[in-house]
């Protein structure tokens, strides 16, 4: 059993920042957790009823109220500021695409559409893979995420990417992998009876290997 | 309430007679007395709590032992279980119904009616010194709307296609048409049931608000109100404003399901995200509806059992009100990944972080309340302390999810499930245990057995943490929520032992609740007889007999001071009831303004 609070390893250009904020929050909340729980247990022990004990007649202290309003406020606002930067990098500022693809969710599979040799989507040399996403390392993969039926959520745990696919909308989501290998694709939004089976594999290649894979696919899938 | 339960209530009150005896049906069934309605809500919600627990056990069987035959599964119909020679294996569609119905029943039919239906009804009139609710018949209607809602919800298990299976959040378009799930009637019953329940809550809320504003006893100024009443008052306002939004959304979804409208169906021009905005605009205030009364109960019990004034009464009230306001501008934190404009994510992150502050203020005030106290560690106090301890964990895990980039990874994982249960089970439910135990004598005229309660407390706090703490770890490992068979994912398969550990702990946790159930029913009949004021409390409900007569207060109480004057040097005892006239010549501000018994007292 893994009782660890450490995130599993991640492999994208932004995942380190996400994991970093997680660690910061883990430290902050961890310290607050230990202090508050320790105080609670200490007070329970120290002030438990004994013959002759009389409770202090004390209604509070404005100074203390101000202190424990301002300190948490400053902490959470600081976390927000740090978080905003990373959020913008991941979700708002989409970098120039190294590879542009379309990912379409439908009950219960992911279809990935690649641009083919001409490098442009929506042309006749486009080709598809099912429940497999193939991508080069060190290139921003910019995905247009779609759904044909209900909500799905496109989840790449090792890339720290999650984005709901919404029917009727094109949603842009991107990642840039930093290491070749096989990774998980999951569906994180309940989408019906087969939701549990809606997984797949993300395969990241070196640039050269990806070229090779891509052209062989393009050839195979051409009529 | 079944007839057996009614008889039990009847027996519990045996010997005690009001001056004007009502016919059985008016007294126990179509009752208008707020205390009886409170008990009706109590019994019905406890029944649903048990149902919700059973659903959870089935779910946990599948997660602990994926694809293995479930003990007793043969007794369930083929629509739920696939029979094999070795036994019956759970079907994924039934699993989805279990997830949905567990959440729905626990939130809407157990925790909410316990906090609002039980404690709202029981405490508000008694704590402000009113003879009953402002509108007793409306109160009766509120309960009798909840009953058919509950019946419809349960009935949906038996209809073709099974019960609703798109989560308690019922996201469209999955929920908008049976073609995606195979659930038609079940989903419609779910929608109809919650719409009816919504009316029940609305009617109750109007009643609570009116009662608190108009019926406070002379001298019961706003800032002499006990904190449970304050919390329930703000909760009622949240209900009044949030439920209509839910009801509107439910009816729109029901139309999408039944008469082919397209509010949420994109293929006919609808917008799935509209459902999420409406649902969470209701849903976030709803989670505060589920915690504010619990905070009030915990505050009351902590101050009383610490024999010490609540620390920072005014900032406690301000924190409740602050949460009441901020709760309306944070709903988008449930939608960081939904596809709404990501720029909105930042605004919602900041507002969500801000709402953690009033929760922190309350926590520090609770700690300061027991600091230098004289702690009577009996069972209500243990439950209340557990509330504080567990709420800290739930509040802190909220910070992780409030940070939108971190939420990218943990959204829709078991981390969220852990958070929900630390606030709703560790928080709300422990406060409910504290409250039921604390006010049991006022409801039934008898005390609960202290030893059994301590056994129950010990088992529950340990097993509860064995169940829900590791869910954080599952979430951190990336295990999604609402997933029928996580072993389908290679990277999740190693989590099987931990899931099994959790499941076994759940079975024991549910079993341990029988101690409380036994104690509850046993004490109704056999518990030690309670005096008027067994906890040496200051608030008004303890000045009248246990249980109080019809009309509550034989004469109009007059209030001289705040509710938490424990260990005051002005009093010979370590408590100083709100109604006790000052022994010294009164200082100017202690004089209750209207001395004639008028209902205002403001
Ligand atoms: C310190 C204050 C809190 C913060 C910062 C906070 C934050 C959050 C966030 C950001 C989410 C969405 C997570 C996601 O889906 O990815 C969430 C979910 C949730 N929270 Fe909290 N929360 C807090 C307190 C509470 C309280 C007091 C309750 C209720 C008693 C509560 C009940 C819930 C529930 C039920 C959900 C899950 C809804 C669902 O998706 O099924 N939270 N919380
Ligand atoms: Cu899915
Ligand atoms: Cu929320």
XYZ file of C-alpha atoms in Angstrom, chain A residues 1-8 18 21-22 25-26 29-30 32-33 36-37 39-41 43-45 47-50 53-61 64-65 68-69 72-73 76-77 79-84 86-88 90-92 107-108 148-151 153 155-158 160-169 171 184-200, chain B residues 92-93 96 165-167 171-174 180-181 266 271-273 276 306-313 315 336-339 342-343 345-346 349-350 353 357 360-361 364-365 367-368 370-377 385 388-389 392-393 396 399-400 403-406 408-413 415 469-470 472-473 476-478 480-486 488-489 491 497-498 501 565-569 574:
194
model
C 0.000 0.000 0.000
C 1.295 3.378 -0.965
C 0.591 5.893 1.786
C 2.767 8.522 0.189
C 1.622 12.073 -0.452
C 4.248 12.532 -3.165
C 2.895 12.879 -6.667
C 4.006 10.178 -9.102
C 2.219 22.050 -11.092
C 2.792 24.265 -6.276
C 1.386 21.020 -4.960
C 0.623 23.665 -0.570
C 1.477 20.316 0.978
C -1.197 22.819 4.891
C 0.929 20.113 6.492
C -0.973 24.123 9.730
C -2.391 20.624 10.121
C -3.743 22.943 14.863
C -4.207 19.256 15.620
C -2.968 22.332 19.904
C -6.321 20.572 19.888
C -4.924 17.449 21.527
C -5.758 21.527 25.087
C -7.923 18.420 25.430
C -5.300 16.880 27.652
C -7.720 21.393 30.303
C -9.692 18.199 30.843
C -12.073 18.446 33.764
C -10.545 17.972 37.180
C -10.829 23.497 37.808
C -12.588 26.650 36.752
C -12.682 27.796 33.164
C -11.367 31.243 32.297
C -14.117 33.812 31.760
C -12.846 35.125 28.470
C -14.883 36.393 25.540
C -12.140 36.761 23.005
C -9.530 39.137 21.793
C -6.055 37.596 17.976
C -9.062 37.757 15.635
C -5.838 34.833 12.480
C -7.815 36.611 9.813
C -4.478 32.976 6.512
C -5.619 35.666 4.087
C -4.018 31.965 0.506
C -3.626 35.087 -1.595
C -0.853 30.740 -3.112
C -3.342 32.242 -5.577
C -0.745 34.508 -7.111
C 1.739 31.681 -7.568
C -0.985 29.417 -8.923
C -2.204 31.985 -11.408
C 1.088 28.284 -13.787
C -2.599 28.196 -14.641
C -2.065 30.776 -17.357
C -1.147 25.594 -18.919
C -4.612 26.777 -19.854
C -4.471 30.318 -21.203
C -18.775 6.571 -25.799
C -16.295 4.888 -25.072
C -19.549 13.586 -30.159
C -22.022 12.683 -27.445
C -21.646 13.408 -23.745
C -18.987 14.944 -21.517
C -12.559 14.270 -19.601
C -6.771 12.902 -18.707
C -3.029 12.470 -19.174
C -1.929 11.840 -15.580
C 1.802 11.822 -16.312
C -0.701 16.640 -15.583
C -3.292 17.410 -18.205
C -7.010 17.180 -17.698
C -9.669 18.834 -19.803
C -13.347 18.049 -20.255
C -14.487 17.370 -23.796
C -17.811 19.116 -24.365
C -20.099 18.325 -27.292
C -20.630 21.400 -29.430
C -17.362 23.048 -28.409
C -11.524 23.249 -26.626
C -1.699 6.699 -19.812
C -4.760 8.284 -21.407
C -7.792 8.182 -19.187
C -11.336 9.451 -19.070
C -11.989 11.289 -15.827
C -15.629 12.255 -16.320
C -18.398 9.719 -15.812
C -19.701 9.188 -19.335
C -21.914 6.110 -19.128
C -21.754 2.372 -18.743
C -18.390 1.888 -20.395
C -16.674 4.854 -18.747
C -14.233 2.580 -16.957
C -12.904 1.177 -20.235
C -12.308 4.507 -21.923
C -8.547 4.414 -21.537
C -5.706 4.480 -24.004
C -21.403 -1.307 -14.380
C -24.777 0.357 -14.884
C -23.211 4.022 -11.707
C -26.726 6.874 -13.082
C -25.112 10.142 -14.020
C -23.736 11.148 -10.637
C -24.131 16.429 -15.697
C -25.832 17.021 -19.014
C -25.963 15.754 -21.700
C -25.440 12.334 -20.054
C -26.659 7.724 -23.336
C -27.260 5.699 -20.205
C -26.019 20.554 -27.980
C -25.455 24.219 -23.860
C -24.152 21.496 -21.512
C -22.147 24.006 -19.486
C -23.055 23.020 -14.629
C -15.749 23.628 28.069
C -17.770 25.683 30.555
C -16.316 28.732 28.864
C -17.785 31.530 26.736
C -17.401 30.923 23.036
C -14.253 32.722 21.952
C -15.036 35.627 19.640
C -18.833 35.339 19.450
C -16.421 37.101 14.745
C -11.967 24.590 -13.650
C -11.725 21.718 -16.188
C -15.186 22.145 -17.669
C -14.162 24.155 -20.706
C -9.876 29.688 -18.427
C -9.579 33.356 -17.484
C -10.596 30.082 -13.484
C -8.393 32.700 -11.848
C -9.587 30.530 -7.573
C -9.154 33.810 -5.705
C -9.142 30.899 -1.480
C -10.484 32.434 5.595
C -9.964 29.328 9.411
C -11.333 32.046 11.708
C -9.070 29.174 15.578
C -11.988 30.412 17.646
C -9.429 26.101 19.572
C -9.366 29.253 21.675
C -11.358 25.094 24.701
C -8.103 26.832 25.683
C -8.176 27.397 29.463
C -11.538 25.694 29.648
C -12.825 23.063 32.029
C -13.407 20.349 29.459
C -16.085 17.799 30.255
C -15.084 15.074 27.832
C -13.985 17.847 19.105
C -13.126 20.322 14.669
C -10.297 17.881 14.096
C -9.442 21.011 9.720
C -8.403 18.212 7.375
C -6.982 22.124 4.253
C -6.784 24.542 -0.545
C -5.178 21.992 -2.871
C -5.388 26.103 -6.585
C -6.545 25.685 -10.159
C -3.270 24.285 -11.580
C -3.116 21.634 -8.858
C -5.907 19.962 -13.059
C -4.413 16.793 -11.696
C -6.647 16.029 -8.720
C -10.013 17.093 -10.111
C -12.358 14.111 -10.488
C -10.017 11.853 -8.528
C -8.755 13.339 -3.636
C -7.551 9.195 4.844
C -6.119 6.765 2.243
C -6.184 11.220 -0.457
C -3.364 8.858 -1.379
C -2.565 11.574 -5.465
C -1.817 8.354 -7.356
C -4.321 9.474 -9.995
C -10.430 8.646 -10.831
C -13.680 8.828 -8.925
C -16.923 7.220 -10.153
C -15.036 4.396 -11.798
C -16.468 0.898 -11.870
C -13.250 -1.053 -12.304
C -10.060 0.901 -11.750
C -8.727 -1.658 -16.126
C -6.010 0.963 -15.950
C -1.168 2.232 -13.582
C -4.610 -3.535 -1.740
C -5.345 -0.029 -0.556
C -8.196 -2.020 2.973
C -21.952 33.203 29.838
C -20.215 30.195 31.329
C -17.995 30.554 34.410
C -19.099 34.144 34.774
C -17.964 35.749 38.022
C -20.421 27.933 36.330
